[in-house]
């Protein structure tokens, strides 16, 4: 049985910190990753980095689902990936703008420009050293998650004007989450653990 972790809301000191290297594919690391994956599914996200669940280690889980023939994502297909100590080894000069969101700023979306193709070296769940190329959504997601390991949130990658607007919006969203809860379990430093939204409020 997996543990669902509460997800930290921005701002939180662990979200802004540089995470420590993980010791490798140890039983404890794999247990953390399994729990992170359960948390990712609970929160209906595509990527989660360990600092978001108050673990300051270089661990990431993603699940982009499958791709339908029309090119849209099919999230009923499960395609989980575990990344232990991921690092970007190469990034394309070509960039692409994609709309991003983050489980630590739920409800906030914004366009972020990033390299459109990256190569990532990491240790997989079997302890093997892997180097893999990512493009499209996968490239944006893994860059977003690796940023978390360095204490960087997607809003910091936005232009200043867009970031100022986004942070004003986030301040309002955050107040509502602190008052009403979120669709998944969140942890806010001021209030302690916020219980999951009730069935009734979740339908809104
Ligand atoms: Ni995020």
PDB file of C-alpha atoms and ligand atoms in Angstrom:
ATOM      1  CA  UNK A   1       0.000   0.000   0.000  1.00  0.00           C
ATOM      2  CA  UNK A   2       1.473   3.294  -1.058  1.00  0.00           C
ATOM      3  CA  UNK A   3       1.555   6.406   1.051  1.00  0.00           C
ATOM      4  CA  UNK A   4       0.066   9.553  -0.445  1.00  0.00           C
ATOM      5  CA  UNK A   5       2.267  12.485   0.478  1.00  0.00           C
ATOM      6  CA  UNK A   6       0.888  15.971   1.020  1.00  0.00           C
ATOM      7  CA  UNK A   7       2.278  18.328  -1.635  1.00  0.00           C
ATOM      8  CA  UNK A   8       4.027  21.524  -0.570  1.00  0.00           C
ATOM      9  CA  UNK A   9       2.563  24.783  -1.787  1.00  0.00           C
ATOM     10  CA  UNK A  10       4.756  27.630  -2.979  1.00  0.00           C
ATOM     11  CA  UNK A  11       6.320  29.398  -1.105  1.00  0.00           C
ATOM     12  CA  UNK A  12       8.172  26.834   1.028  1.00  0.00           C
ATOM     13  CA  UNK A  13      11.893  26.719   1.846  1.00  0.00           C
ATOM     14  CA  UNK A  14      12.269  23.117   0.583  1.00  0.00           C
ATOM     15  CA  UNK A  15      10.808  24.156  -2.804  1.00  0.00           C
ATOM     16  CA  UNK A  16      13.500  26.839  -3.070  1.00  0.00           C
ATOM     17  CA  UNK A  17      16.407  24.644  -1.933  1.00  0.00           C
ATOM     18  CA  UNK A  18      18.917  22.697  -4.039  1.00  0.00           C
ATOM     19  CA  UNK A  19      18.227  18.994  -3.367  1.00  0.00           C
ATOM     20  CA  UNK A  20      20.874  16.499  -2.271  1.00  0.00           C
ATOM     21  CA  UNK A  21      21.987  13.680  -4.573  1.00  0.00           C
ATOM     22  CA  UNK A  22      20.057  10.452  -3.953  1.00  0.00           C
ATOM     23  CA  UNK A  23      22.059   7.360  -2.917  1.00  0.00           C
ATOM     24  CA  UNK A  24      20.902   5.350  -5.969  1.00  0.00           C
ATOM     25  CA  UNK A  25      18.180   2.753  -6.516  1.00  0.00           C
ATOM     26  CA  UNK A  26      18.098   1.688  -2.858  1.00  0.00           C
ATOM     27  CA  UNK A  27      14.955   0.105  -1.346  1.00  0.00           C
ATOM     28  CA  UNK A  28      14.256   3.352   0.520  1.00  0.00           C
ATOM     29  CA  UNK A  29      14.626   5.494  -2.608  1.00  0.00           C
ATOM     30  CA  UNK A  30      12.370   3.124  -4.586  1.00  0.00           C
ATOM     31  CA  UNK A  31       9.761   3.263  -1.814  1.00  0.00           C
ATOM     32  CA  UNK A  32       9.866   7.077  -1.918  1.00  0.00           C
ATOM     33  CA  UNK A  33       9.476   6.994  -5.725  1.00  0.00           C
ATOM     34  CA  UNK A  34       6.513   4.572  -5.508  1.00  0.00           C
ATOM     35  CA  UNK A  35       4.842   6.857  -2.978  1.00  0.00           C
ATOM     36  CA  UNK A  36       5.582   9.874  -5.180  1.00  0.00           C
ATOM     37  CA  UNK A  37       3.952   8.063  -8.118  1.00  0.00           C
ATOM     38  CA  UNK A  38       0.834   7.301  -6.049  1.00  0.00           C
ATOM     39  CA  UNK A  39       0.791  10.978  -5.034  1.00  0.00           C
ATOM     40  CA  UNK A  40       1.179  12.062  -8.684  1.00  0.00           C
ATOM     41  CA  UNK A  41      -1.809   9.911  -9.705  1.00  0.00           C
ATOM     42  CA  UNK A  42      -3.860  11.177  -6.755  1.00  0.00           C
ATOM     43  CA  UNK A  43      -3.144  14.759  -7.796  1.00  0.00           C
ATOM     44  CA  UNK A  44      -3.773  14.031 -11.484  1.00  0.00           C
ATOM     45  CA  UNK A  45      -0.399  15.425 -12.577  1.00  0.00           C
ATOM     46  CA  UNK A  46       2.194  14.426 -15.185  1.00  0.00           C
ATOM     47  CA  UNK A  47       5.347  15.015 -13.116  1.00  0.00           C
ATOM     48  CA  UNK A  48       6.418  15.320  -9.494  1.00  0.00           C
ATOM     49  CA  UNK A  49       9.810  16.114  -7.946  1.00  0.00           C
ATOM     50  CA  UNK A  50      10.776  14.967  -4.432  1.00  0.00           C
ATOM     51  CA  UNK A  51      11.118  18.502  -2.956  1.00  0.00           C
ATOM     52  CA  UNK A  52       7.402  18.971  -3.678  1.00  0.00           C
ATOM     53  CA  UNK A  53       6.683  16.272  -1.086  1.00  0.00           C
ATOM     54  CA  UNK A  54       9.208  17.685   1.390  1.00  0.00           C
ATOM     55  CA  UNK A  55      12.004  15.254   0.431  1.00  0.00           C
ATOM     56  CA  UNK A  56      15.117  17.211  -0.535  1.00  0.00           C
ATOM     57  CA  UNK A  57      16.575  14.500  -2.802  1.00  0.00           C
ATOM     58  CA  UNK A  58      17.192  14.437  -6.550  1.00  0.00           C
ATOM     59  CA  UNK A  59      14.235  12.184  -7.443  1.00  0.00           C
ATOM     60  CA  UNK A  60      11.535  12.665 -10.087  1.00  0.00           C
ATOM     61  CA  UNK A  61       8.528  10.657 -11.260  1.00  0.00           C
ATOM     62  CA  UNK A  62       6.620  11.324 -14.471  1.00  0.00           C
ATOM     63  CA  UNK A  63       3.727   9.738 -16.304  1.00  0.00           C
ATOM     64  CA  UNK A  64       2.757  11.327 -19.615  1.00  0.00           C
ATOM     65  CA  UNK A  65       0.278   8.549 -20.406  1.00  0.00           C
ATOM     66  CA  UNK A  66      -0.044   7.388 -23.993  1.00  0.00           C
ATOM     67  CA  UNK A  67      -0.551   9.238 -27.250  1.00  0.00           C
ATOM     68  CA  UNK A  68      -3.778   8.873 -29.190  1.00  0.00           C
ATOM     69  CA  UNK A  69      -3.776   8.679 -33.001  1.00  0.00           C
ATOM     70  CA  UNK A  70      -4.930  12.332 -33.124  1.00  0.00           C
ATOM     71  CA  UNK A  71      -1.815  13.344 -31.163  1.00  0.00           C
ATOM     72  CA  UNK A  72      -3.654  14.105 -27.895  1.00  0.00           C
ATOM     73  CA  UNK A  73      -2.527  12.496 -24.619  1.00  0.00           C
ATOM     74  CA  UNK A  74      -4.323   9.426 -23.319  1.00  0.00           C
ATOM     75  CA  UNK A  75      -3.948   9.503 -19.540  1.00  0.00           C
ATOM     76  CA  UNK A  76      -5.801   6.190 -19.148  1.00  0.00           C
ATOM     77  CA  UNK A  77      -2.558   4.573 -20.357  1.00  0.00           C
ATOM     78  CA  UNK A  78      -0.074   4.245 -17.484  1.00  0.00           C
ATOM     79  CA  UNK A  79       3.558   4.941 -18.430  1.00  0.00           C
ATOM     80  CA  UNK A  80       5.376   5.774 -15.180  1.00  0.00           C
ATOM     81  CA  UNK A  81       9.055   6.711 -15.246  1.00  0.00           C
ATOM     82  CA  UNK A  82      11.405   6.998 -12.265  1.00  0.00           C
ATOM     83  CA  UNK A  83      14.419   9.315 -12.451  1.00  0.00           C
ATOM     84  CA  UNK A  84      17.175   9.075  -9.842  1.00  0.00           C
ATOM     85  CA  UNK A  85      19.711  11.952  -9.981  1.00  0.00           C
ATOM     86  CA  UNK A  86      18.634  13.204 -13.434  1.00  0.00           C
ATOM     87  CA  UNK A  87      20.895  15.740 -15.133  1.00  0.00           C
ATOM     88  CA  UNK A  88      20.574  17.444 -18.515  1.00  0.00           C
ATOM     89  CA  UNK A  89      23.605  16.512 -20.625  1.00  0.00           C
ATOM     90  CA  UNK A  90      22.566  18.315 -23.807  1.00  0.00           C
ATOM     91  CA  UNK A  91      19.897  20.840 -24.802  1.00  0.00           C
ATOM     92  CA  UNK A  92      18.880  21.981 -28.292  1.00  0.00           C
ATOM     93  CA  UNK A  93      19.342  25.596 -29.366  1.00  0.00           C
ATOM     94  CA  UNK A  94      15.823  25.383 -30.737  1.00  0.00           C
ATOM     95  CA  UNK A  95      13.249  26.394 -28.155  1.00  0.00           C
ATOM     96  CA  UNK A  96       9.551  25.878 -27.776  1.00  0.00           C
ATOM     97  CA  UNK A  97       6.886  27.607 -25.712  1.00  0.00           C
ATOM     98  CA  UNK A  98       4.475  25.359 -23.831  1.00  0.00           C
ATOM     99  CA  UNK A  99       1.853  26.090 -21.218  1.00  0.00           C
ATOM    100  CA  UNK A 100       2.981  24.689 -17.878  1.00  0.00           C
ATOM    101  CA  UNK A 101       1.371  24.148 -14.518  1.00  0.00           C
ATOM    102  CA  UNK A 102       2.710  22.821 -11.217  1.00  0.00           C
ATOM    103  CA  UNK A 103       1.201  20.805  -8.365  1.00  0.00           C
ATOM    104  CA  UNK A 104       2.862  23.241  -5.937  1.00  0.00           C
ATOM    105  CA  UNK A 105       0.934  26.106  -7.547  1.00  0.00           C
ATOM    106  CA  UNK A 106      -2.315  24.294  -8.403  1.00  0.00           C
ATOM    107  CA  UNK A 107      -4.608  26.204 -10.735  1.00  0.00           C
ATOM    108  CA  UNK A 108      -1.867  28.471 -12.110  1.00  0.00           C
ATOM    109  CA  UNK A 109      -0.817  28.074 -15.760  1.00  0.00           C
ATOM    110  CA  UNK A 110       1.653  29.969 -17.852  1.00  0.00           C
ATOM    111  CA  UNK A 111       3.743  29.833 -21.010  1.00  0.00           C
ATOM    112  CA  UNK A 112       7.383  28.863 -20.539  1.00  0.00           C
ATOM    113  CA  UNK A 113      10.072  28.831 -23.242  1.00  0.00           C
ATOM    114  CA  UNK A 114      12.561  25.951 -22.966  1.00  0.00           C
ATOM    115  CA  UNK A 115      14.884  23.984 -25.267  1.00  0.00           C
ATOM    116  CA  UNK A 116      12.651  21.755 -27.402  1.00  0.00           C
ATOM    117  CA  UNK A 117      14.917  18.680 -27.159  1.00  0.00           C
ATOM    118  CA  UNK A 118      17.101  17.587 -24.228  1.00  0.00           C
ATOM    119  CA  UNK A 119      19.208  14.593 -23.309  1.00  0.00           C
ATOM    120  CA  UNK A 120      18.991  13.460 -19.705  1.00  0.00           C
ATOM    121  CA  UNK A 121      21.343  11.129 -17.812  1.00  0.00           C
ATOM    122  CA  UNK A 122      19.833   9.380 -14.806  1.00  0.00           C
ATOM    123  CA  UNK A 123      19.742   6.165 -12.794  1.00  0.00           C
ATOM    124  CA  UNK A 124      16.626   4.094 -13.461  1.00  0.00           C
ATOM    125  CA  UNK A 125      14.642   1.968 -11.011  1.00  0.00           C
ATOM    126  CA  UNK A 126      16.881  -1.041 -11.729  1.00  0.00           C
ATOM    127  CA  UNK A 127      19.988   0.960 -10.849  1.00  0.00           C
ATOM    128  CA  UNK A 128      21.136   1.203 -14.474  1.00  0.00           C
ATOM    129  CA  UNK A 129      22.757   4.386 -15.792  1.00  0.00           C
ATOM    130  CA  UNK A 130      20.606   5.627 -18.657  1.00  0.00           C
ATOM    131  CA  UNK A 131      20.870   8.495 -21.132  1.00  0.00           C
ATOM    132  CA  UNK A 132      17.655   9.339 -22.929  1.00  0.00           C
ATOM    133  CA  UNK A 133      16.473  12.026 -25.349  1.00  0.00           C
ATOM    134  CA  UNK A 134      13.207  13.850 -24.775  1.00  0.00           C
ATOM    135  CA  UNK A 135      11.214  16.084 -27.100  1.00  0.00           C
ATOM    136  CA  UNK A 136       7.744  17.614 -27.092  1.00  0.00           C
ATOM    137  CA  UNK A 137       5.836  17.465 -23.823  1.00  0.00           C
ATOM    138  CA  UNK A 138       8.379  15.035 -22.362  1.00  0.00           C
ATOM    139  CA  UNK A 139      11.192  17.568 -22.796  1.00  0.00           C
ATOM    140  CA  UNK A 140       9.219  20.319 -21.062  1.00  0.00           C
ATOM    141  CA  UNK A 141       8.150  18.058 -18.191  1.00  0.00           C
ATOM    142  CA  UNK A 142      11.595  16.677 -17.390  1.00  0.00           C
ATOM    143  CA  UNK A 143      13.149  20.175 -17.532  1.00  0.00           C
ATOM    144  CA  UNK A 144      10.395  21.486 -15.248  1.00  0.00           C
ATOM    145  CA  UNK A 145      11.022  18.641 -12.766  1.00  0.00           C
ATOM    146  CA  UNK A 146      14.825  18.954 -12.830  1.00  0.00           C
ATOM    147  CA  UNK A 147      14.356  22.685 -12.163  1.00  0.00           C
ATOM    148  CA  UNK A 148      12.523  21.691  -8.955  1.00  0.00           C
ATOM    149  CA  UNK A 149      15.647  19.785  -7.829  1.00  0.00           C
ATOM    150  CA  UNK A 150      17.532  23.083  -8.123  1.00  0.00           C
ATOM    151  CA  UNK A 151      14.864  25.059  -6.275  1.00  0.00           C
ATOM    152  CA  UNK A 152      13.516  26.685  -9.456  1.00  0.00           C
ATOM    153  CA  UNK A 153       9.779  26.963 -10.163  1.00  0.00           C
ATOM    154  CA  UNK A 154       8.285  27.419 -13.626  1.00  0.00           C
ATOM    155  CA  UNK A 155       7.150  30.928 -12.774  1.00  0.00           C
ATOM    156  CA  UNK A 156      10.835  31.912 -12.507  1.00  0.00           C
ATOM    157  CA  UNK A 157      11.220  30.897 -16.186  1.00  0.00           C
ATOM    158  CA  UNK A 158       8.470  33.284 -17.293  1.00  0.00           C
ATOM    159  CA  UNK A 159       9.087  36.796 -18.533  1.00  0.00           C
ATOM    160  CA  UNK A 160       8.996  39.363 -15.705  1.00  0.00           C
ATOM    161  CA  UNK A 161       5.701  40.851 -16.824  1.00  0.00           C
ATOM    162  CA  UNK A 162       4.031  37.448 -17.039  1.00  0.00           C
ATOM    163  CA  UNK A 163       5.565  36.364 -13.745  1.00  0.00           C
ATOM    164  CA  UNK A 164       4.246  39.441 -11.921  1.00  0.00           C
ATOM    165  CA  UNK A 165       0.752  38.770 -13.250  1.00  0.00           C
ATOM    166  CA  UNK A 166       1.033  35.068 -12.416  1.00  0.00           C
ATOM    167  CA  UNK A 167       2.206  35.676  -8.848  1.00  0.00           C
ATOM    168  CA  UNK A 168      -0.720  38.013  -8.209  1.00  0.00           C
ATOM    169  CA  UNK A 169      -3.044  35.334  -9.473  1.00  0.00           C
ATOM    170  CA  UNK A 170      -1.295  32.674  -7.385  1.00  0.00           C
ATOM    171  CA  UNK A 171      -1.698  34.766  -4.223  1.00  0.00           C
ATOM    172  CA  UNK A 172      -5.466  34.647  -4.765  1.00  0.00           C
ATOM    173  CA  UNK A 173      -5.520  30.961  -5.680  1.00  0.00           C
ATOM    174  CA  UNK A 174      -3.422  30.120  -2.632  1.00  0.00           C
ATOM    175  CA  UNK A 175      -5.749  31.991  -0.284  1.00  0.00           C
ATOM    176  CA  UNK A 176      -8.641  29.944  -1.638  1.00  0.00           C
ATOM    177  CA  UNK A 177      -6.731  26.691  -1.191  1.00  0.00           C
ATOM    178  CA  UNK A 178      -5.852  27.598   2.399  1.00  0.00           C
ATOM    179  CA  UNK A 179      -9.514  28.372   3.039  1.00  0.00           C
ATOM    180  CA  UNK A 180     -11.162  25.532   1.130  1.00  0.00           C
ATOM    181  CA  UNK A 181      -8.506  22.852   0.495  1.00  0.00           C
ATOM    182  CA  UNK A 182      -7.439  21.537  -2.880  1.00  0.00           C
ATOM    183  CA  UNK A 183      -8.501  18.588  -4.978  1.00  0.00           C
ATOM    184  CA  UNK A 184      -5.538  16.727  -3.490  1.00  0.00           C
ATOM    185  CA  UNK A 185      -3.696  16.823  -0.159  1.00  0.00           C
ATOM    186  CA  UNK A 186      -1.506  19.879   0.223  1.00  0.00           C
ATOM    187  CA  UNK A 187       0.728  21.115   2.997  1.00  0.00           C
ATOM    188  CA  UNK A 188       0.997  24.786   3.787  1.00  0.00           C
ATOM    189  CA  UNK A 189       3.495  25.936   6.355  1.00  0.00           C
ATOM    190  CA  UNK A 190       1.118  28.346   8.070  1.00  0.00           C
ATOM    191  CA  UNK A 191      -1.761  26.004   8.598  1.00  0.00           C
ATOM    192  CA  UNK A 192      -0.268  22.552   8.834  1.00  0.00           C
ATOM    193  CA  UNK A 193      -1.659  19.667   6.862  1.00  0.00           C
ATOM    194  CA  UNK A 194      -4.799  20.544   4.987  1.00  0.00           C
ATOM    195  CA  UNK A 195      -7.186  17.648   4.658  1.00  0.00           C
ATOM    196  CA  UNK A 196      -8.246  16.529   1.215  1.00  0.00           C
ATOM    197  CA  UNK A 197     -11.267  18.336  -0.095  1.00  0.00           C
ATOM    198  CA  UNK A 198     -14.564  16.714   0.784  1.00  0.00           C
ATOM    199  CA  UNK A 199     -16.420  14.900  -1.979  1.00  0.00           C
ATOM    200  CA  UNK A 200     -18.814  17.806  -2.225  1.00  0.00           C
ATOM    201  CA  UNK A 201     -16.191  20.516  -2.611  1.00  0.00           C
ATOM    202  CA  UNK A 202     -14.192  18.369  -5.024  1.00  0.00           C
ATOM    203  CA  UNK A 203     -17.044  18.504  -7.538  1.00  0.00           C
ATOM    204  CA  UNK A 204     -16.793  22.271  -7.922  1.00  0.00           C
TER     205      UNK A 204
HETATM  206 NI1  LIG B   1       6.173  21.576 -10.700  1.00  0.00          NI
END
